[in-house]
Amino acid sequence: MKKSLIALAFGTLGLGIAEFVMMGILPDVAKDLGVSIPVAGHFISAYALGVCVGAPTLILARKHPLKHILLALVTLIMVGNICAAMAPNYWVLLLARFISGLPHGAYFGVASIVAEKLADKGKGSEAVSIMIAGMTIANLFGVPLGTSLSNAISWRVTFLLVGCWGVIILYYIWRWVPHVEGLKDTGFKGQFRFLKTPVPWLILGATALGNGGVFCWYSYINPLLTNVSGFSAESITGLMVLAGFGMVVGNLVSGRLSDQYTPGKVGTTVQAMICVVLLLIFFLSPYPWLSALLMCLCTAGLFAVSSPEQVLIIRVAKGGEMLGAACVQVAFNLGNAIGAYVGGLAISGGYRYPALAGVPFAMVGFILFLTFYKKYQAKY
């Protein structure tokens, strides 16, 4: 495995902890700041909205070397998470989470292009999946570690850990990522030209709605597992490891299958699976080990669609690849924000209902993916 791809994965590892750890520490943050769990869910949405704002601004840096852009984005990751660690109240933490989200989509956009350029011939999807693997490993080890630190010491230590990890990311990107030839500058308007066709909108729509369906459920996974499935608070760390394991396996298997078959075929199949699993979670979550198994399958599906989506958007965004790659992360996190909000509304019916609320979103995501696969996959 190339060291350059590992360095890029270090970055997504930090981003993964920053984004997903909030699900595991949500009750601790809510208690410390004196807000309800649904209100604390706003910190998830704030991060996601930061992604949506930050990613499009990437076009302003399109003339700069890709490596330099990566280093600047990592610096912003450090600043945002250190501010979150020191936040004295709800509003400051909300702002800090927004700042933390600003570099997320832009980092994925640049890192995806760098990974494809560094990949061996015919291994582009696998290279992108390795870059994304940092985020899945974050959920396997980083998020459980952050949850444990939150329970044992304070949730603030978790965000401080991410800020310090940024120093390591900076060093290894500087050391291991070579200079990569930049993309052809098609001008400001040229960056948006690919959005005039329906193809990218199908991918972005499938990403936003498909992932939104999962985040309706996953944003409130902690109270579901403890209040419905009957797991103890102490077992949540182990369950988060299981969820992370599903993400790692789903992502890496998907990357290889996408090179062997097509990203569109893999993405469509996995999205259909997610619809079924969310429905089963609603009905079977009172049974502890079935709930744990379904959680693992659903998180595997969440990241099994990520590599295909990231690869496809680069292929269809000719002339605006960097913006396109960032936009798919905007769509992912817009889905995250919508899912967290809708899931919070559905909690009024009980902690099982966010999963049910996610099914229609996931189903529309599947329909959009299927439409892309049937009509346009052969061109890409």
GROMACS .gro file of C-alpha atoms in nm:
model
  380
    1MET     CA    1   0.000   0.000   0.000
    2LYS     CA    2   0.138   0.341  -0.096
    3LYS     CA    3   0.244   0.569   0.189
    4SER     CA    4   0.078   0.863   0.016
    5LEU     CA    5  -0.263   0.694   0.040
    6ILE     CA    6  -0.202   0.619   0.408
    7ALA     CA    7  -0.124   0.987   0.469
    8LEU     CA    8  -0.451   1.084   0.300
    9ALA     CA    9  -0.634   0.825   0.511
   10PHE     CA   10  -0.487   0.984   0.826
   11GLY     CA   11  -0.681   1.297   0.728
   12THR     CA   12  -1.012   1.116   0.684
   13LEU     CA   13  -0.944   0.939   1.014
   14GLY     CA   14  -0.940   1.276   1.192
   15LEU     CA   15  -1.248   1.393   1.004
   16GLY     CA   16  -1.427   1.068   1.083
   17ILE     CA   17  -1.371   1.105   1.456
   18ALA     CA   18  -1.479   1.470   1.448
   19GLU     CA   19  -1.798   1.392   1.257
   20PHE     CA   20  -1.915   1.063   1.407
   21VAL     CA   21  -1.801   1.081   1.768
   22MET     CA   22  -2.086   1.318   1.848
   23MET     CA   23  -2.330   1.026   1.808
   24GLY     CA   24  -2.151   0.835   2.083
   25ILE     CA   25  -2.105   1.125   2.327
   26LEU     CA   26  -2.435   1.301   2.263
   27PRO     CA   27  -2.584   1.224   2.610
   28ASP     CA   28  -2.266   1.348   2.783
   29VAL     CA   29  -2.260   1.672   2.586
   30ALA     CA   30  -2.632   1.728   2.644
   31LYS     CA   31  -2.597   1.674   3.019
   32ASP     CA   32  -2.290   1.896   3.053
   33LEU     CA   33  -2.442   2.187   2.859
   34GLY     CA   34  -2.789   2.146   3.010
   35VAL     CA   35  -2.979   2.074   2.688
   36SER     CA   36  -3.200   1.786   2.574
   37ILE     CA   37  -3.074   1.507   2.348
   38PRO     CA   38  -3.277   1.631   2.044
   39VAL     CA   39  -3.131   1.982   2.095
   40ALA     CA   40  -2.781   1.834   2.127
   41GLY     CA   41  -2.849   1.674   1.789
   42HIS     CA   42  -2.805   2.027   1.649
   43PHE     CA   43  -2.428   1.982   1.696
   44ILE     CA   44  -2.445   1.702   1.438
   45SER     CA   45  -2.638   1.926   1.201
   46ALA     CA   46  -2.400   2.220   1.257
   47TYR     CA   47  -2.103   2.012   1.146
   48ALA     CA   48  -2.292   1.893   0.841
   49LEU     CA   49  -2.394   2.246   0.748
   50GLY     CA   50  -2.029   2.353   0.782
   51VAL     CA   51  -1.944   2.092   0.521
   52CYS     CA   52  -2.213   2.230   0.291
   53VAL     CA   53  -2.074   2.584   0.319
   54GLY     CA   54  -1.704   2.493   0.306
   55ALA     CA   55  -1.697   2.258   0.008
   56PRO     CA   56  -1.810   2.503  -0.265
   57THR     CA   57  -1.545   2.757  -0.160
   58LEU     CA   58  -1.287   2.505  -0.281
   59ILE     CA   59  -1.315   2.653  -0.629
   60LEU     CA   60  -1.145   2.969  -0.498
   61ALA     CA   61  -0.830   2.762  -0.439
   62ARG     CA   62  -0.844   2.573  -0.771
   63LYS     CA   63  -0.522   2.732  -0.902
   64HIS     CA   64  -0.315   2.630  -0.600
   65PRO     CA   65  -0.115   2.302  -0.578
   66LEU     CA   66  -0.334   2.020  -0.444
   67LYS     CA   67  -0.085   1.936  -0.169
   68HIS     CA   68  -0.087   2.293  -0.040
   69ILE     CA   69  -0.467   2.293  -0.029
   70LEU     CA   70  -0.462   1.974   0.177
   71LEU     CA   71  -0.222   2.125   0.431
   72ALA     CA   72  -0.438   2.437   0.469
   73LEU     CA   73  -0.751   2.227   0.523
   74VAL     CA   74  -0.583   2.016   0.791
   75THR     CA   75  -0.488   2.335   0.976
   76LEU     CA   76  -0.856   2.434   0.981
   77ILE     CA   77  -0.947   2.089   1.117
   78MET     CA   78  -0.712   2.152   1.409
   79VAL     CA   79  -0.854   2.497   1.484
   80GLY     CA   80  -1.218   2.387   1.476
   81ASN     CA   81  -1.175   2.091   1.707
   82ILE     CA   82  -0.961   2.274   1.961
   83CYS     CA   83  -1.229   2.545   1.976
   84ALA     CA   84  -1.492   2.273   2.032
   85ALA     CA   85  -1.288   2.133   2.321
   86MET     CA   86  -1.289   2.474   2.493
   87ALA     CA   87  -1.652   2.571   2.418
   88PRO     CA   88  -1.820   2.704   2.737
   89ASN     CA   89  -2.182   2.681   2.620
   90TYR     CA   90  -2.427   2.561   2.355
   91TRP     CA   91  -2.380   2.851   2.112
   92VAL     CA   92  -1.999   2.843   2.112
   93LEU     CA   93  -1.995   2.468   2.059
   94LEU     CA   94  -2.248   2.507   1.777
   95LEU     CA   95  -2.015   2.757   1.607
   96ALA     CA   96  -1.708   2.540   1.670
   97ARG     CA   97  -1.881   2.239   1.515
   98PHE     CA   98  -1.970   2.451   1.213
   99ILE     CA   99  -1.604   2.557   1.175
  100SER     CA  100  -1.491   2.195   1.216
  101GLY     CA  101  -1.714   2.096   0.926
  102LEU     CA  102  -1.585   2.363   0.686
  103PRO     CA  103  -1.275   2.167   0.566
  104HIS     CA  104  -1.448   1.827   0.554
  105GLY     CA  105  -1.598   1.822   0.205
  106ALA     CA  106  -1.308   2.018   0.057
  107TYR     CA  107  -1.057   1.770   0.200
  108PHE     CA  108  -1.245   1.475   0.054
  109GLY     CA  109  -1.272   1.654  -0.279
  110VAL     CA  110  -0.899   1.720  -0.310
  111ALA     CA  111  -0.790   1.390  -0.152
  112SER     CA  112  -1.014   1.187  -0.387
  113ILE     CA  113  -0.851   1.344  -0.691
  114VAL     CA  114  -0.501   1.297  -0.548
  115ALA     CA  115  -0.578   0.932  -0.464
  116GLU     CA  116  -0.701   0.859  -0.819
  117LYS     CA  117  -0.395   1.026  -0.969
  118LEU     CA  118  -0.163   0.820  -0.747
  119ALA     CA  119  -0.349   0.493  -0.811
  120ASP     CA  120  -0.217   0.209  -1.025
  121LYS     CA  121  -0.398   0.158  -1.354
  122GLY     CA  122  -0.745   0.008  -1.306
  123LYS     CA  123  -0.728   0.058  -0.929
  124GLY     CA  124  -0.886   0.403  -0.901
  125SER     CA  125  -1.188   0.293  -0.696
  126GLU     CA  126  -0.971   0.090  -0.462
  127ALA     CA  127  -0.734   0.387  -0.409
  128VAL     CA  128  -1.028   0.613  -0.322
  129SER     CA  129  -1.163   0.348  -0.085
  130ILE     CA  130  -0.823   0.337   0.092
  131MET     CA  131  -0.839   0.714   0.133
  132ILE     CA  132  -1.194   0.686   0.270
  133ALA     CA  133  -1.084   0.395   0.493
  134GLY     CA  134  -0.950   0.644   0.745
  135MET     CA  135  -1.306   0.749   0.819
  136THR     CA  136  -1.418   0.389   0.867
  137ILE     CA  137  -1.121   0.315   1.094
  138ALA     CA  138  -1.220   0.624   1.291
  139ASN     CA  139  -1.549   0.453   1.361
  140LEU     CA  140  -1.376   0.124   1.445
  141PHE     CA  141  -1.122   0.266   1.691
  142GLY     CA  142  -1.137   0.647   1.712
  143VAL     CA  143  -1.506   0.690   1.794
  144PRO     CA  144  -1.508   0.415   2.062
  145LEU     CA  145  -1.193   0.570   2.210
  146GLY     CA  146  -1.355   0.913   2.206
  147THR     CA  147  -1.670   0.770   2.366
  148SER     CA  148  -1.461   0.603   2.639
  149LEU     CA  149  -1.270   0.925   2.707
  150SER     CA  150  -1.598   1.112   2.729
  151ASN     CA  151  -1.737   0.863   2.982
  152ALA     CA  152  -1.415   0.843   3.186
  153ILE     CA  153  -1.295   1.205   3.175
  154SER     CA  154  -1.485   1.455   2.960
  155TRP     CA  155  -1.621   1.489   2.609
  156ARG     CA  156  -1.386   1.787   2.571
  157VAL     CA  157  -1.085   1.553   2.576
  158THR     CA  158  -1.224   1.381   2.266
  159PHE     CA  159  -1.218   1.699   2.058
  160LEU     CA  160  -0.878   1.792   2.195
  161LEU     CA  161  -0.752   1.453   2.075
  162VAL     CA  162  -0.870   1.530   1.721
  163GLY     CA  163  -0.700   1.871   1.731
  164CYS     CA  164  -0.369   1.710   1.834
  165TRP     CA  165  -0.407   1.440   1.567
  166GLY     CA  166  -0.406   1.722   1.313
  167VAL     CA  167  -0.036   1.776   1.380
  168ILE     CA  168   0.036   1.417   1.274
  169ILE     CA  169  -0.176   1.457   0.961
  170LEU     CA  170   0.013   1.772   0.864
  171TYR     CA  171   0.349   1.602   0.903
  172TYR     CA  172   0.271   1.291   0.700
  173ILE     CA  173   0.095   1.473   0.417
  174TRP     CA  174   0.399   1.701   0.393
  175ARG     CA  175   0.634   1.402   0.407
  176TRP     CA  176   0.458   1.129   0.209
  177VAL     CA  177   0.224   1.294  -0.045
  178PRO     CA  178   0.419   1.390  -0.358
  179HIS     CA  179   0.353   1.692  -0.573
  180VAL     CA  180   0.055   1.607  -0.792
  181GLU     CA  181  -0.015   1.786  -1.116
  182GLY     CA  182  -0.313   2.016  -1.070
  183LEU     CA  183  -0.632   2.000  -1.270
  184LYS     CA  184  -0.684   2.204  -1.583
  185ASP     CA  185  -0.837   2.538  -1.488
  186THR     CA  186  -1.165   2.571  -1.678
  187GLY     CA  187  -1.241   2.908  -1.516
  188PHE     CA  188  -1.494   2.994  -1.251
  189LYS     CA  189  -1.799   2.921  -1.465
  190GLY     CA  190  -1.638   2.609  -1.609
  191GLN     CA  191  -1.628   2.456  -1.263
  192PHE     CA  192  -2.008   2.448  -1.258
  193ARG     CA  193  -2.071   2.340  -1.616
  194PHE     CA  194  -2.111   1.971  -1.532
  195LEU     CA  195  -2.416   2.055  -1.318
  196LYS     CA  196  -2.615   2.140  -1.632
  197THR     CA  197  -2.674   1.769  -1.701
  198PRO     CA  198  -2.902   1.542  -1.491
  199VAL     CA  199  -2.631   1.282  -1.428
  200PRO     CA  200  -2.450   1.444  -1.132
  201TRP     CA  201  -2.782   1.539  -0.974
  202LEU     CA  202  -2.886   1.173  -0.969
  203ILE     CA  203  -2.565   1.083  -0.784
  204LEU     CA  204  -2.586   1.379  -0.546
  205GLY     CA  205  -2.955   1.314  -0.478
  206ALA     CA  206  -2.892   0.945  -0.411
  207THR     CA  207  -2.609   1.040  -0.176
  208ALA     CA  208  -2.809   1.298   0.020
  209LEU     CA  209  -3.130   1.100   0.054
  210GLY     CA  210  -2.971   0.757   0.088
  211ASN     CA  211  -2.738   0.870   0.364
  212GLY     CA  212  -3.008   1.087   0.518
  213GLY     CA  213  -3.212   0.773   0.570
  214VAL     CA  214  -2.927   0.607   0.757
  215PHE     CA  215  -2.858   0.914   0.970
  216CYS     CA  216  -3.221   0.936   1.081
  217TRP     CA  217  -3.139   0.618   1.273
  218TYR     CA  218  -2.765   0.645   1.339
  219SER     CA  219  -2.773   0.995   1.488
  220TYR     CA  220  -2.962   0.850   1.786
  221ILE     CA  221  -2.800   0.507   1.798
  222ASN     CA  222  -2.688   0.546   2.160
  223PRO     CA  223  -3.035   0.591   2.317
  224LEU     CA  224  -3.180   0.324   2.085
  225LEU     CA  225  -2.929   0.063   2.200
  226THR     CA  226  -2.969   0.147   2.569
  227ASN     CA  227  -3.342   0.223   2.594
  228VAL     CA  228  -3.485  -0.018   2.335
  229SER     CA  229  -3.233  -0.297   2.283
  230GLY     CA  230  -3.148  -0.307   2.653
  231PHE     CA  231  -2.770  -0.274   2.635
  232SER     CA  232  -2.592  -0.114   2.928
  233ALA     CA  233  -2.418   0.222   2.894
  234GLU     CA  234  -2.084   0.046   2.949
  235SER     CA  235  -2.137  -0.175   2.644
  236ILE     CA  236  -2.184   0.117   2.404
  237THR     CA  237  -1.810   0.144   2.340
  238GLY     CA  238  -1.795  -0.219   2.225
  239LEU     CA  239  -2.101  -0.171   2.008
  240MET     CA  240  -1.944   0.134   1.845
  241VAL     CA  241  -1.643  -0.086   1.763
  242LEU     CA  242  -1.881  -0.330   1.596
  243ALA     CA  243  -2.042  -0.047   1.398
  244GLY     CA  244  -1.696   0.070   1.292
  245PHE     CA  245  -1.601  -0.283   1.187
  246GLY     CA  246  -1.902  -0.287   0.955
  247MET     CA  247  -1.790   0.042   0.801
  248VAL     CA  248  -1.434  -0.080   0.740
  249VAL     CA  249  -1.546  -0.403   0.575
  250GLY     CA  250  -1.821  -0.237   0.371
  251ASN     CA  251  -1.587   0.032   0.238
  252LEU     CA  252  -1.295  -0.193   0.140
  253VAL     CA  253  -1.511  -0.466  -0.015
  254SER     CA  254  -1.707  -0.204  -0.208
  255GLY     CA  255  -1.387  -0.047  -0.347
  256ARG     CA  256  -1.268  -0.378  -0.490
  257LEU     CA  257  -1.609  -0.476  -0.624
  258SER     CA  258  -1.648  -0.138  -0.792
  259ASP     CA  259  -1.326  -0.198  -0.991
  260GLN     CA  260  -1.434  -0.553  -1.072
  261TYR     CA  261  -1.791  -0.470  -1.172
  262THR     CA  262  -1.907  -0.106  -1.188
  263PRO     CA  263  -1.956   0.159  -0.918
  264GLY     CA  264  -2.315   0.212  -1.030
  265LYS     CA  265  -2.406  -0.156  -0.994
  266VAL     CA  266  -2.245  -0.185  -0.652
  267GLY     CA  267  -2.401   0.139  -0.525
  268THR     CA  268  -2.751   0.046  -0.644
  269THR     CA  269  -2.736  -0.299  -0.485
  270VAL     CA  270  -2.611  -0.171  -0.151
  271GLN     CA  271  -2.867   0.110  -0.138
  272ALA     CA  272  -3.145  -0.147  -0.182
  273MET     CA  273  -2.999  -0.345   0.109
  274ILE     CA  274  -3.001  -0.035   0.331
  275CYS     CA  275  -3.376   0.012   0.276
  276VAL     CA  276  -3.446  -0.341   0.396
  277VAL     CA  277  -3.210  -0.321   0.695
  278LEU     CA  278  -3.360   0.006   0.826
  279LEU     CA  279  -3.705  -0.150   0.817
  280LEU     CA  280  -3.578  -0.457   1.004
  281ILE     CA  281  -3.415  -0.233   1.267
  282PHE     CA  282  -3.755  -0.076   1.341
  283PHE     CA  283  -3.917  -0.414   1.400
  284LEU     CA  284  -3.629  -0.610   1.555
  285SER     CA  285  -3.435  -0.357   1.765
  286PRO     CA  286  -3.595  -0.481   2.093
  287TYR     CA  287  -3.396  -0.804   2.042
  288PRO     CA  288  -3.040  -0.712   2.154
  289TRP     CA  289  -2.820  -0.925   1.933
  290LEU     CA  290  -3.039  -0.885   1.626
  291SER     CA  291  -3.019  -0.511   1.685
  292ALA     CA  292  -2.638  -0.529   1.703
  293LEU     CA  293  -2.616  -0.740   1.385
  294LEU     CA  294  -2.845  -0.508   1.191
  295MET     CA  295  -2.646  -0.208   1.314
  296CYS     CA  296  -2.329  -0.365   1.171
  297LEU     CA  297  -2.499  -0.437   0.837
  298CYS     CA  298  -2.639  -0.086   0.810
  299THR     CA  299  -2.308   0.085   0.886
  300ALA     CA  300  -2.140  -0.147   0.633
  301GLY     CA  301  -2.394  -0.031   0.376
  302LEU     CA  302  -2.339   0.334   0.467
  303PHE     CA  303  -1.975   0.317   0.360
  304ALA     CA  304  -2.018   0.057   0.088
  305VAL     CA  305  -2.197   0.326  -0.114
  306SER     CA  306  -1.937   0.595  -0.035
  307SER     CA  307  -1.657   0.480  -0.268
  308PRO     CA  308  -1.891   0.432  -0.568
  309GLU     CA  309  -2.044   0.776  -0.510
  310GLN     CA  310  -1.705   0.944  -0.477
  311VAL     CA  311  -1.564   0.777  -0.789
  312LEU     CA  312  -1.874   0.836  -1.001
  313ILE     CA  313  -1.900   1.206  -0.925
  314ILE     CA  314  -1.537   1.260  -1.032
  315ARG     CA  315  -1.605   1.079  -1.359
  316VAL     CA  316  -1.919   1.276  -1.442
  317ALA     CA  317  -1.783   1.617  -1.333
  318LYS     CA  318  -1.554   1.685  -1.629
  319GLY     CA  319  -1.394   2.027  -1.593
  320GLY     CA  320  -1.513   2.057  -1.234
  321GLU     CA  321  -1.374   1.742  -1.074
  322MET     CA  322  -1.260   1.910  -0.754
  323LEU     CA  323  -1.594   2.082  -0.701
  324GLY     CA  324  -1.781   1.763  -0.789
  325ALA     CA  325  -1.581   1.552  -0.545
  326ALA     CA  326  -1.645   1.809  -0.273
  327CYS     CA  327  -2.015   1.831  -0.362
  328VAL     CA  328  -2.071   1.462  -0.297
  329GLN     CA  329  -1.953   1.526   0.059
  330VAL     CA  330  -2.191   1.822   0.076
  331ALA     CA  331  -2.469   1.584  -0.028
  332PHE     CA  332  -2.354   1.325   0.228
  333ASN     CA  333  -2.355   1.578   0.510
  334LEU     CA  334  -2.671   1.750   0.396
  335GLY     CA  335  -2.827   1.408   0.432
  336ASN     CA  336  -2.661   1.385   0.772
  337ALA     CA  337  -2.817   1.716   0.881
  338ILE     CA  338  -3.163   1.632   0.746
  339GLY     CA  339  -3.146   1.284   0.893
  340ALA     CA  340  -3.047   1.409   1.238
  341TYR     CA  341  -3.330   1.663   1.231
  342VAL     CA  342  -3.601   1.425   1.106
  343GLY     CA  343  -3.478   1.152   1.339
  344GLY     CA  344  -3.506   1.397   1.630
  345LEU     CA  345  -3.869   1.466   1.537
  346ALA     CA  346  -3.944   1.095   1.508
  347ILE     CA  347  -3.811   1.027   1.859
  348SER     CA  348  -4.140   1.155   1.999
  349GLY     CA  349  -4.288   0.819   1.897
  350GLY     CA  350  -4.006   0.625   2.063
  351TYR     CA  351  -3.639   0.556   1.990
  352ARG     CA  352  -3.725   0.294   1.724
  353TYR     CA  353  -3.905   0.543   1.503
  354PRO     CA  354  -3.601   0.728   1.361
  355ALA     CA  355  -3.515   0.406   1.172
  356LEU     CA  356  -3.866   0.391   1.027
  357ALA     CA  357  -3.848   0.760   0.933
  358GLY     CA  358  -3.529   0.683   0.741
  359VAL     CA  359  -3.685   0.418   0.514
  360PRO     CA  360  -3.857   0.659   0.268
  361PHE     CA  361  -3.534   0.860   0.233
  362ALA     CA  362  -3.333   0.545   0.164
  363MET     CA  363  -3.593   0.424  -0.085
  364VAL     CA  364  -3.580   0.746  -0.289
  365GLY     CA  365  -3.200   0.722  -0.280
  366PHE     CA  366  -3.226   0.373  -0.425
  367ILE     CA  367  -3.460   0.489  -0.703
  368LEU     CA  368  -3.217   0.767  -0.803
  369PHE     CA  369  -2.920   0.527  -0.801
  370LEU     CA  370  -3.115   0.275  -1.008
  371THR     CA  371  -3.209   0.545  -1.259
  372PHE     CA  372  -2.842   0.640  -1.299
  373TYR     CA  373  -2.739   0.276  -1.339
  374LYS     CA  374  -3.004   0.198  -1.601
  375LYS     CA  375  -2.962   0.517  -1.807
  376TYR     CA  376  -2.605   0.641  -1.773
  377GLN     CA  377  -2.370   0.383  -1.620
  378ALA     CA  378  -2.244   0.262  -1.963
  379LYS     CA  379  -2.101   0.610  -2.035
  380TYR     CA  380  -1.892   0.617  -1.717
   0.00000   0.00000   0.00000
